[in-house]
């Protein structure tokens, strides 16, 4: 998964020979999980067909305010298109379109969409080297960047004219990479390290049996993805879970027992900025683990248990600059118990979920939480998906850390 995943991208195609590469660009964006729509200038249709781009983007492609050949034509609303997009990318961006963008000309759908878009706009110039070097083109680049648009510089190489120099549109891979890096560089957790414990632990009784719990690991995985989408590098220390994690910024460290989890936390805690303990760690483990499978007998059977390390408590004692978040899953006296855990474990925030709330807890896809900060101020949230709960938790963390 990339930070682009789930984002809505509007690609504006203008009439340059590099337009043929936009088929590849659309495919790359679709591959990383974005939703793509395309608008074209009328002249760009000489270089690539709308049918190609609508097939690849799985969305209709428009180049005029309404389709003249269609008697049931509807108005292609440039304002809606501009509002729909999280990002607009004008590629290839010809000298003609760029100068119109700089002067506020809006004589086609693409330009009108650009003018009404509120989202960040990238432009990837493509033109011959002398056009690229021309002082008026440089003035245009400068003006467009002063307006807040982001330029993806052209590359050097052989141009359609046969001349060699700067003016070739950046390759589709380079455009995706540029946009991804630019987005990450502006994210609130850029350069931060986040450590998350998640999932159950299994405490061995013998080679075939263990003491475990019903935690799926989903809440911690959603927290890891939320942190990664905010630009953080995440170490996710994950107990046995059937769920898959797929995000380029999430490093998964698989563990089985509370002891394994403790050691993984000790190795990764010092250099993290935020640590979140969402794992359902066993509080007890068998004192002796049998090498052989234990055979049944006619008599009753009991297992001697000993305490596991309280990992979160250790993090609280060792805390330096880390922002420390714990979880409390309670069945009674919920707020009081959560506040005590917050204090006893030296936390900055605790996420309380009550098993009395339908849809809350560690098995399903939803959760209902209250967040309690170090001043014991409480914010209660509605029942939501765990992905949405993860967002709420990071909003609160960012507010409390003043990010
Ligand atoms: N935790 C931990 N290591 C443990 C046990 C719990 O890191 N050995 C963490 C959990 O990840 C969670 C919080 O501590 O963030 C839960 O607090 P805890 O007091 O241990 O809750 P319970 O295990 O539910 O304890 P109690 O039986 O006292 O309610």
Tab-separated table of C-alpha atoms and ligand atoms in Angstrom:
chain	number	residue	atom	x	y	z
A	1	UNK	CA	0.000	0.000	0.000
A	2	UNK	CA	1.226	3.511	-0.801
A	3	UNK	CA	0.294	6.893	0.692
A	4	UNK	CA	-1.533	7.424	-2.605
A	5	UNK	CA	-3.839	4.499	-1.998
A	6	UNK	CA	-7.482	5.608	-1.795
A	7	UNK	CA	-6.706	9.088	-3.133
A	8	UNK	CA	-8.674	10.655	-6.002
A	9	UNK	CA	-6.472	11.894	-8.815
A	10	UNK	CA	-7.591	14.038	-11.720
A	11	UNK	CA	-5.227	13.948	-14.689
A	12	UNK	CA	-5.404	16.813	-17.195
A	13	UNK	CA	-4.006	15.897	-20.607
A	14	UNK	CA	-2.925	18.582	-23.070
A	15	UNK	CA	-1.781	18.386	-26.683
A	16	UNK	CA	1.826	17.251	-26.571
A	17	UNK	CA	3.325	14.138	-28.088
A	18	UNK	CA	4.034	12.837	-24.556
A	19	UNK	CA	0.244	12.411	-24.179
A	20	UNK	CA	0.722	8.834	-25.409
A	21	UNK	CA	2.565	8.110	-22.129
A	22	UNK	CA	-0.502	9.046	-20.070
A	23	UNK	CA	-1.940	5.572	-20.644
A	24	UNK	CA	1.020	4.253	-18.617
A	25	UNK	CA	0.602	6.981	-16.003
A	26	UNK	CA	-3.080	6.123	-15.479
A	27	UNK	CA	-2.176	2.426	-15.078
A	28	UNK	CA	0.522	3.202	-12.501
A	29	UNK	CA	-1.864	5.322	-10.436
A	30	UNK	CA	-4.557	2.637	-10.600
A	31	UNK	CA	-1.965	0.036	-9.542
A	32	UNK	CA	-1.109	1.925	-6.342
A	33	UNK	CA	-4.807	2.089	-5.454
A	34	UNK	CA	-5.867	5.578	-6.523
A	35	UNK	CA	-9.120	6.467	-8.239
A	36	UNK	CA	-8.385	8.265	-11.513
A	37	UNK	CA	-10.442	10.605	-13.696
A	38	UNK	CA	-9.122	12.266	-16.834
A	39	UNK	CA	-9.963	15.577	-18.526
A	40	UNK	CA	-8.432	16.422	-21.895
A	41	UNK	CA	-8.029	19.491	-24.035
A	42	UNK	CA	-9.812	18.994	-27.400
A	43	UNK	CA	-6.479	19.022	-29.297
A	44	UNK	CA	-4.905	16.342	-27.057
A	45	UNK	CA	-7.345	13.795	-28.559
A	46	UNK	CA	-5.127	13.827	-31.669
A	47	UNK	CA	-2.376	12.220	-29.580
A	48	UNK	CA	-4.317	9.687	-27.467
A	49	UNK	CA	-7.944	8.648	-27.578
A	50	UNK	CA	-10.409	9.298	-24.762
A	51	UNK	CA	-11.466	5.646	-25.156
A	52	UNK	CA	-7.979	4.455	-24.167
A	53	UNK	CA	-7.948	6.651	-21.098
A	54	UNK	CA	-11.534	5.939	-20.043
A	55	UNK	CA	-10.914	2.192	-20.367
A	56	UNK	CA	-7.763	2.357	-18.251
A	57	UNK	CA	-9.156	4.775	-15.662
A	58	UNK	CA	-12.579	3.015	-15.558
A	59	UNK	CA	-14.185	6.458	-15.654
A	60	UNK	CA	-15.682	8.608	-18.430
A	61	UNK	CA	-13.224	11.050	-19.976
A	62	UNK	CA	-14.394	14.533	-20.961
A	63	UNK	CA	-12.850	17.210	-23.157
A	64	UNK	CA	-15.723	19.671	-23.573
A	65	UNK	CA	-18.422	21.202	-21.386
A	66	UNK	CA	-20.975	18.957	-23.056
A	67	UNK	CA	-20.846	16.245	-25.693
A	68	UNK	CA	-22.029	17.890	-28.965
A	69	UNK	CA	-22.776	14.595	-30.713
A	70	UNK	CA	-24.986	13.276	-27.938
A	71	UNK	CA	-28.558	14.606	-28.056
A	72	UNK	CA	-29.022	13.622	-24.403
A	73	UNK	CA	-25.805	15.383	-23.504
A	74	UNK	CA	-25.262	16.434	-19.900
A	75	UNK	CA	-23.163	19.334	-18.678
A	76	UNK	CA	-19.688	18.153	-17.648
A	77	UNK	CA	-19.383	20.119	-14.475
A	78	UNK	CA	-15.841	21.442	-14.069
A	79	UNK	CA	-16.560	22.637	-10.516
A	80	UNK	CA	-17.614	19.130	-9.408
A	81	UNK	CA	-14.542	17.602	-11.065
A	82	UNK	CA	-12.254	20.073	-9.334
A	83	UNK	CA	-13.899	19.443	-5.965
A	84	UNK	CA	-13.842	15.655	-6.444
A	85	UNK	CA	-10.044	15.503	-6.767
A	86	UNK	CA	-7.542	15.191	-3.913
A	87	UNK	CA	-4.821	16.070	-6.453
A	88	UNK	CA	-4.799	17.342	-10.018
A	89	UNK	CA	-1.889	16.537	-12.335
A	90	UNK	CA	-1.583	18.294	-15.674
A	91	UNK	CA	0.588	16.068	-17.851
A	92	UNK	CA	1.815	16.605	-20.427
A	93	UNK	CA	1.522	20.343	-19.815
A	94	UNK	CA	2.185	22.275	-23.015
A	95	UNK	CA	3.552	25.830	-23.121
A	96	UNK	CA	0.171	26.937	-24.484
A	97	UNK	CA	-1.898	25.469	-21.623
A	98	UNK	CA	0.609	26.601	-18.995
A	99	UNK	CA	0.515	30.203	-20.196
A	100	UNK	CA	-3.294	30.112	-20.181
A	101	UNK	CA	-3.205	28.720	-16.621
A	102	UNK	CA	-0.897	31.583	-15.618
A	103	UNK	CA	-3.238	34.240	-17.025
A	104	UNK	CA	-6.537	32.732	-15.921
A	105	UNK	CA	-7.794	31.852	-19.393
A	106	UNK	CA	-10.522	29.222	-19.241
A	107	UNK	CA	-11.522	28.505	-22.832
A	108	UNK	CA	-11.775	24.740	-22.380
A	109	UNK	CA	-12.996	22.217	-19.781
A	110	UNK	CA	-9.490	21.404	-18.538
A	111	UNK	CA	-8.640	25.061	-17.866
A	112	UNK	CA	-11.990	25.740	-16.192
A	113	UNK	CA	-11.468	22.647	-14.010
A	114	UNK	CA	-7.958	23.812	-13.091
A	115	UNK	CA	-9.251	27.258	-12.119
A	116	UNK	CA	-11.970	25.835	-9.899
A	117	UNK	CA	-9.857	23.069	-8.296
A	118	UNK	CA	-9.128	23.627	-4.606
A	119	UNK	CA	-6.710	20.720	-4.337
A	120	UNK	CA	-2.929	20.799	-4.928
A	121	UNK	CA	-2.132	20.953	-8.641
A	122	UNK	CA	1.010	19.423	-10.179
A	123	UNK	CA	2.127	20.155	-13.723
A	124	UNK	CA	4.639	18.201	-15.810
A	125	UNK	CA	5.825	20.435	-18.682
A	126	UNK	CA	6.554	18.877	-22.047
A	127	UNK	CA	7.872	20.943	-24.964
A	128	UNK	CA	10.812	21.438	-27.225
A	129	UNK	CA	14.070	22.610	-25.612
A	130	UNK	CA	13.979	26.166	-26.957
A	131	UNK	CA	10.386	26.607	-25.846
A	132	UNK	CA	11.371	25.258	-22.418
A	133	UNK	CA	14.281	27.728	-22.207
A	134	UNK	CA	12.296	30.739	-23.416
A	135	UNK	CA	12.076	33.589	-20.860
A	136	UNK	CA	8.292	33.728	-21.222
A	137	UNK	CA	8.050	30.025	-20.354
A	138	UNK	CA	10.239	30.618	-17.308
A	139	UNK	CA	8.003	33.504	-16.259
A	140	UNK	CA	5.028	31.148	-16.615
A	141	UNK	CA	6.690	28.428	-14.471
A	142	UNK	CA	7.526	31.039	-11.827
A	143	UNK	CA	4.039	32.499	-11.781
A	144	UNK	CA	2.354	29.113	-11.606
A	145	UNK	CA	4.563	28.082	-8.691
A	146	UNK	CA	3.867	31.372	-6.923
A	147	UNK	CA	0.167	30.496	-7.231
A	148	UNK	CA	0.974	27.308	-5.262
A	149	UNK	CA	1.127	24.841	-8.151
A	150	UNK	CA	3.875	22.234	-7.998
A	151	UNK	CA	6.155	21.752	-10.990
A	152	UNK	CA	7.473	18.323	-11.958
A	153	UNK	CA	10.497	19.419	-14.019
A	154	UNK	CA	10.965	18.071	-17.508
A	155	UNK	CA	13.785	15.620	-18.143
A	156	UNK	CA	16.680	15.983	-20.592
A	157	UNK	CA	17.028	13.711	-23.565
A	158	UNK	CA	16.035	13.268	-27.159
A	159	UNK	CA	12.917	15.249	-28.026
A	160	UNK	CA	10.240	14.599	-30.658
A	161	UNK	CA	11.922	17.216	-32.883
A	162	UNK	CA	15.112	15.135	-32.878
A	163	UNK	CA	16.915	17.808	-30.847
A	164	UNK	CA	18.472	16.863	-27.530
A	165	UNK	CA	17.906	18.908	-24.377
A	166	UNK	CA	15.515	19.601	-21.480
A	167	UNK	CA	11.823	19.491	-22.295
A	168	UNK	CA	10.858	15.819	-22.224
A	169	UNK	CA	7.950	15.171	-19.875
A	170	UNK	CA	9.081	13.291	-16.746
A	171	UNK	CA	8.506	9.550	-17.224
A	172	UNK	CA	5.267	8.186	-15.674
A	173	UNK	CA	7.238	6.293	-12.959
A	174	UNK	CA	9.077	9.526	-12.099
A	175	UNK	CA	5.777	11.449	-11.916
A	176	UNK	CA	4.239	8.917	-9.494
A	177	UNK	CA	7.436	8.917	-7.424
A	178	UNK	CA	7.546	12.741	-7.386
A	179	UNK	CA	3.917	13.064	-6.278
A	180	UNK	CA	4.320	10.360	-3.620
A	181	UNK	CA	7.474	11.976	-2.171
A	182	UNK	CA	5.913	15.439	-2.266
A	183	UNK	CA	2.818	14.231	-0.411
A	184	UNK	CA	4.916	12.395	2.195
A	185	UNK	CA	7.137	15.451	2.739
A	186	UNK	CA	4.064	17.459	3.787
A	187	UNK	CA	2.530	14.830	6.082
A	188	UNK	CA	2.335	15.582	9.814
A	189	UNK	CA	4.262	12.472	10.923
A	190	UNK	CA	6.988	12.712	8.293
A	191	UNK	CA	10.327	11.584	9.769
A	192	UNK	CA	8.647	10.202	12.915
A	193	UNK	CA	8.941	6.592	14.103
A	194	UNK	CA	5.899	4.860	15.526
A	195	UNK	CA	6.004	1.590	17.450
A	196	UNK	CA	2.794	-0.427	17.756
A	197	UNK	CA	2.086	-3.722	19.528
A	198	UNK	CA	-0.917	-5.627	18.194
A	199	UNK	CA	-2.727	-8.937	18.174
A	200	UNK	CA	-2.878	-11.719	20.738
A	201	UNK	CA	0.018	-13.591	22.299
A	202	UNK	CA	0.201	-17.390	22.515
A	203	UNK	CA	1.758	-18.870	25.653
A	204	UNK	CA	2.837	-22.467	25.072
A	205	UNK	CA	1.639	-25.247	27.359
A	206	UNK	CA	3.221	-28.046	25.335
A	207	UNK	CA	4.189	-28.435	21.654
A	208	UNK	CA	0.535	-28.430	20.530
A	209	UNK	CA	-1.353	-26.292	23.048
A	210	UNK	CA	-1.247	-22.704	24.183
A	211	UNK	CA	-3.074	-20.073	26.198
A	212	UNK	CA	-4.320	-17.344	23.851
A	213	UNK	CA	-7.152	-14.875	23.358
A	214	UNK	CA	-9.597	-13.674	20.694
A	215	UNK	CA	-7.692	-10.558	19.567
A	216	UNK	CA	-7.582	-10.321	15.745
A	217	UNK	CA	-4.872	-7.642	15.615
A	218	UNK	CA	-7.103	-5.489	13.406
A	219	UNK	CA	-7.110	-2.386	15.639
A	220	UNK	CA	-3.293	-2.338	15.762
A	221	UNK	CA	-2.980	-2.967	12.029
A	222	UNK	CA	-5.364	-0.068	11.302
A	223	UNK	CA	-3.314	2.126	13.640
A	224	UNK	CA	-0.141	1.115	11.793
A	225	UNK	CA	-1.679	1.974	8.405
A	226	UNK	CA	-3.067	5.278	9.727
A	227	UNK	CA	0.388	6.252	11.063
A	228	UNK	CA	2.028	5.220	7.777
A	229	UNK	CA	-0.521	7.249	5.802
A	230	UNK	CA	0.450	10.238	7.940
A	231	UNK	CA	4.057	9.743	6.804
A	232	UNK	CA	5.521	7.830	9.779
A	233	UNK	CA	7.872	4.859	9.616
A	234	UNK	CA	6.087	2.168	11.603
A	235	UNK	CA	7.382	-0.892	13.457
A	236	UNK	CA	4.376	-3.146	14.014
A	237	UNK	CA	5.084	-5.876	16.554
A	238	UNK	CA	2.355	-8.340	15.748
A	239	UNK	CA	1.295	-11.436	17.661
A	240	UNK	CA	-0.238	-14.413	15.796
A	241	UNK	CA	-2.854	-12.886	13.480
A	242	UNK	CA	-4.437	-14.137	10.273
A	243	UNK	CA	-4.627	-10.597	8.855
A	244	UNK	CA	-2.170	-9.373	6.238
A	245	UNK	CA	-0.427	-6.022	6.419
A	246	UNK	CA	0.604	-4.349	3.180
A	247	UNK	CA	2.072	-0.867	3.442
A	248	UNK	CA	5.496	0.238	2.274
A	249	UNK	CA	6.043	2.264	5.484
A	250	UNK	CA	5.067	-0.554	7.870
A	251	UNK	CA	7.759	-2.951	9.040
A	252	UNK	CA	6.044	-6.013	10.547
A	253	UNK	CA	7.877	-7.891	13.294
A	254	UNK	CA	6.066	-11.170	13.912
A	255	UNK	CA	6.103	-12.546	17.452
A	256	UNK	CA	4.286	-15.341	19.260
A	257	UNK	CA	4.579	-15.000	23.040
A	258	UNK	CA	4.534	-12.085	25.491
A	259	UNK	CA	8.247	-12.688	26.006
A	260	UNK	CA	8.966	-12.373	22.246
A	261	UNK	CA	6.857	-9.205	22.136
A	262	UNK	CA	8.695	-7.737	25.122
A	263	UNK	CA	12.109	-8.354	23.499
A	264	UNK	CA	10.953	-6.845	20.184
A	265	UNK	CA	9.662	-3.759	22.031
A	266	UNK	CA	12.907	-3.378	24.005
A	267	UNK	CA	14.904	-3.440	20.745
A	268	UNK	CA	12.755	-0.804	19.032
A	269	UNK	CA	11.519	1.511	21.803
A	270	UNK	CA	14.437	3.915	22.232
A	271	UNK	CA	14.285	5.494	18.799
A	272	UNK	CA	10.506	5.789	18.487
A	273	UNK	CA	8.530	9.019	18.882
A	274	UNK	CA	5.105	7.490	19.493
A	275	UNK	CA	4.417	4.058	21.013
A	276	UNK	CA	0.982	2.467	21.093
A	277	UNK	CA	0.288	-0.772	22.988
A	278	UNK	CA	-2.850	-2.221	21.422
A	279	UNK	CA	-1.866	-5.886	21.858
A	280	UNK	CA	-3.919	-8.200	24.032
A	281	UNK	CA	-0.901	-9.549	25.893
A	282	UNK	CA	-1.326	-12.595	28.129
A	283	UNK	CA	-0.862	-11.604	31.762
A	284	UNK	CA	0.134	-15.165	32.718
A	285	UNK	CA	2.028	-18.018	31.085
A	286	UNK	CA	2.600	-21.650	32.098
A	287	UNK	CA	5.533	-21.819	34.515
A	288	UNK	CA	6.824	-24.976	32.830
A	289	UNK	CA	6.391	-25.759	29.142
A	290	UNK	CA	6.318	-29.497	28.496
A	291	UNK	CA	8.642	-30.759	25.735
A	292	UNK	CA	6.223	-33.563	24.984
A	293	UNK	CA	2.502	-33.477	24.313
A	294	UNK	CA	0.766	-33.809	27.675
A	295	UNK	CA	-1.348	-37.010	27.821
A	296	UNK	CA	-4.788	-36.967	29.388
A	297	UNK	CA	-5.409	-38.805	32.647
A	298	UNK	CA	-8.544	-39.629	34.617
A	299	UNK	CA	-7.717	-37.097	37.305
A	300	UNK	CA	-8.182	-33.323	37.190
A	301	UNK	CA	-5.358	-31.307	35.721
A	302	UNK	CA	-4.005	-27.896	36.588
A	303	UNK	CA	-1.288	-25.680	35.187
A	304	UNK	CA	0.975	-23.495	37.296
A	305	UNK	CA	1.026	-19.980	35.849
A	306	UNK	CA	3.492	-17.148	36.313
A	307	UNK	CA	3.211	-13.437	35.408
A	308	UNK	CA	4.451	-12.241	32.057
A	309	UNK	CA	6.304	-8.977	31.762
A	310	UNK	CA	3.948	-5.970	31.612
A	311	UNK	CA	5.337	-4.521	28.384
A	312	UNK	CA	3.438	-1.232	28.523
A	313	UNK	CA	4.478	-0.674	32.129
A	314	UNK	CA	8.105	-1.160	31.092
A	315	UNK	CA	7.617	1.428	28.319
A	316	UNK	CA	6.160	3.880	30.879
A	317	UNK	CA	9.166	3.448	33.188
A	318	UNK	CA	11.686	3.811	30.343
A	319	UNK	CA	9.840	6.715	28.700
A	320	UNK	CA	11.972	9.682	27.626
A	321	UNK	CA	10.404	11.757	24.842
A	322	UNK	CA	8.046	9.118	23.540
A	323	UNK	CA	4.315	9.828	23.453
A	324	UNK	CA	2.882	6.698	25.046
A	325	UNK	CA	-0.605	5.320	24.375
A	326	UNK	CA	-2.218	2.302	26.027
A	327	UNK	CA	-5.478	0.446	25.653
A	328	UNK	CA	-7.922	-0.622	28.337
A	329	UNK	CA	-10.588	-3.199	27.630
A	330	UNK	CA	-12.990	-3.157	30.538
A	331	UNK	CA	-16.255	-4.757	31.582
A	332	UNK	CA	-17.063	-2.717	34.703
A	333	UNK	CA	-16.037	0.502	36.409
A	334	UNK	CA	-14.580	1.362	33.007
A	335	UNK	CA	-13.472	5.001	33.349
A	336	UNK	CA	-12.004	4.537	36.803
A	337	UNK	CA	-9.985	1.472	35.733
A	338	UNK	CA	-8.745	3.212	32.582
A	339	UNK	CA	-7.651	6.304	34.545
A	340	UNK	CA	-5.751	4.091	36.984
A	341	UNK	CA	-3.961	2.356	34.098
A	342	UNK	CA	-3.118	5.734	32.558
A	343	UNK	CA	-1.521	6.841	35.838
A	344	UNK	CA	0.134	3.565	36.877
A	345	UNK	CA	1.712	2.989	33.468
A	346	UNK	CA	2.809	6.635	32.974
A	347	UNK	CA	0.783	7.056	29.750
A	348	UNK	CA	-0.030	10.208	27.784
A	349	UNK	CA	-3.299	8.819	26.436
A	350	UNK	CA	-5.429	5.742	27.013
A	351	UNK	CA	-7.987	4.256	24.646
A	352	UNK	CA	-10.877	2.810	26.589
A	353	UNK	CA	-13.214	0.250	25.054
A	354	UNK	CA	-15.925	-1.430	27.018
A	355	UNK	CA	-17.156	-4.931	26.338
A	356	UNK	CA	-20.601	-3.655	27.382
A	357	UNK	CA	-20.787	-1.631	24.152
A	358	UNK	CA	-22.138	-3.650	21.229
A	359	UNK	CA	-19.630	-3.727	18.346
A	360	UNK	CA	-16.687	-2.746	20.570
A	361	UNK	CA	-13.699	-4.825	21.556
A	362	UNK	CA	-11.106	-6.969	19.892
A	363	UNK	CA	-12.887	-9.452	17.645
A	364	UNK	CA	-14.826	-7.468	15.036
A	365	UNK	CA	-14.248	-4.762	12.445
A	366	UNK	CA	-15.757	-1.955	14.521
A	367	UNK	CA	-14.939	-0.332	17.811
A	368	UNK	CA	-16.378	2.262	20.156
A	369	UNK	CA	-13.820	4.092	22.202
A	370	UNK	CA	-13.281	6.916	24.637
A	371	UNK	CA	-9.932	8.695	24.733
A	372	UNK	CA	-8.631	9.869	28.098
A	373	UNK	CA	-5.634	12.222	28.216
A	374	UNK	CA	-3.126	12.817	31.023
A	375	UNK	CA	-5.392	15.508	32.505
A	376	UNK	CA	-8.144	12.866	32.697
A	377	UNK	CA	-10.178	14.740	30.063
A	378	UNK	CA	-12.454	12.323	28.235
A	379	UNK	CA	-13.592	12.332	24.608
A	380	UNK	CA	-16.220	9.723	23.742
A	381	UNK	CA	-16.700	8.573	20.145
A	382	UNK	CA	-19.493	6.760	18.310
A	383	UNK	CA	-19.279	3.174	17.056
A	384	UNK	CA	-17.049	3.251	13.947
A	385	UNK	CA	-14.889	1.039	11.778
A	386	UNK	CA	-11.503	0.348	13.316
A	387	UNK	CA	-9.905	2.305	10.434
A	388	UNK	CA	-11.945	5.384	11.431
A	389	UNK	CA	-11.141	4.841	15.124
A	390	UNK	CA	-7.432	4.756	14.212
A	391	UNK	CA	-7.841	8.173	12.517
A	392	UNK	CA	-9.529	9.583	15.635
A	393	UNK	CA	-6.702	8.280	17.809
A	394	UNK	CA	-4.025	9.893	15.614
A	395	UNK	CA	-5.988	13.168	15.408
A	396	UNK	CA	-5.936	13.246	19.188
A	397	UNK	CA	-2.245	12.270	19.400
A	398	UNK	CA	-1.337	15.011	16.899
A	399	UNK	CA	-3.386	17.588	18.788
A	400	UNK	CA	-1.812	16.650	22.129
A	401	UNK	CA	1.700	16.676	20.600
A	402	UNK	CA	0.929	19.958	18.809
A	403	UNK	CA	1.917	18.569	15.419
B	1	LIG	N1	-0.186	-4.747	28.238
B	1	LIG	C1	1.151	-4.987	27.985
B	1	LIG	N2	1.760	-6.082	28.541
B	1	LIG	C2	1.073	-6.953	29.305
B	1	LIG	C3	-0.307	-6.710	29.550
B	1	LIG	C4	-0.900	-5.585	28.990
B	1	LIG	O1	1.793	-4.230	27.263
B	1	LIG	N3	1.657	-7.997	29.824
B	1	LIG	C5	-0.795	-3.527	27.686
B	1	LIG	C6	-1.880	-3.769	26.668
B	1	LIG	O2	-1.349	-3.786	25.365
B	1	LIG	C7	-2.800	-2.581	26.890
B	1	LIG	C8	-2.697	-2.324	28.376
B	1	LIG	O3	-1.441	-2.856	28.759
B	1	LIG	O4	-2.339	-1.420	26.246
B	1	LIG	C9	-3.757	-3.015	29.151
B	1	LIG	O5	-3.527	-2.784	30.489
B	1	LIG	P1	-3.650	-3.931	31.596
B	1	LIG	O6	-3.656	-3.260	32.929
B	1	LIG	O7	-2.598	-4.938	31.469
B	1	LIG	O8	-4.996	-4.521	31.217
B	1	LIG	P2	-5.402	-5.953	31.490
B	1	LIG	O9	-4.426	-6.955	30.963
B	1	LIG	O10	-6.757	-6.029	30.925
B	1	LIG	O11	-5.281	-5.955	33.048
B	1	LIG	P3	-6.373	-6.086	34.151
B	1	LIG	O12	-6.585	-7.535	34.209
B	1	LIG	O13	-5.697	-5.499	35.329
B	1	LIG	O14	-7.546	-5.290	33.685
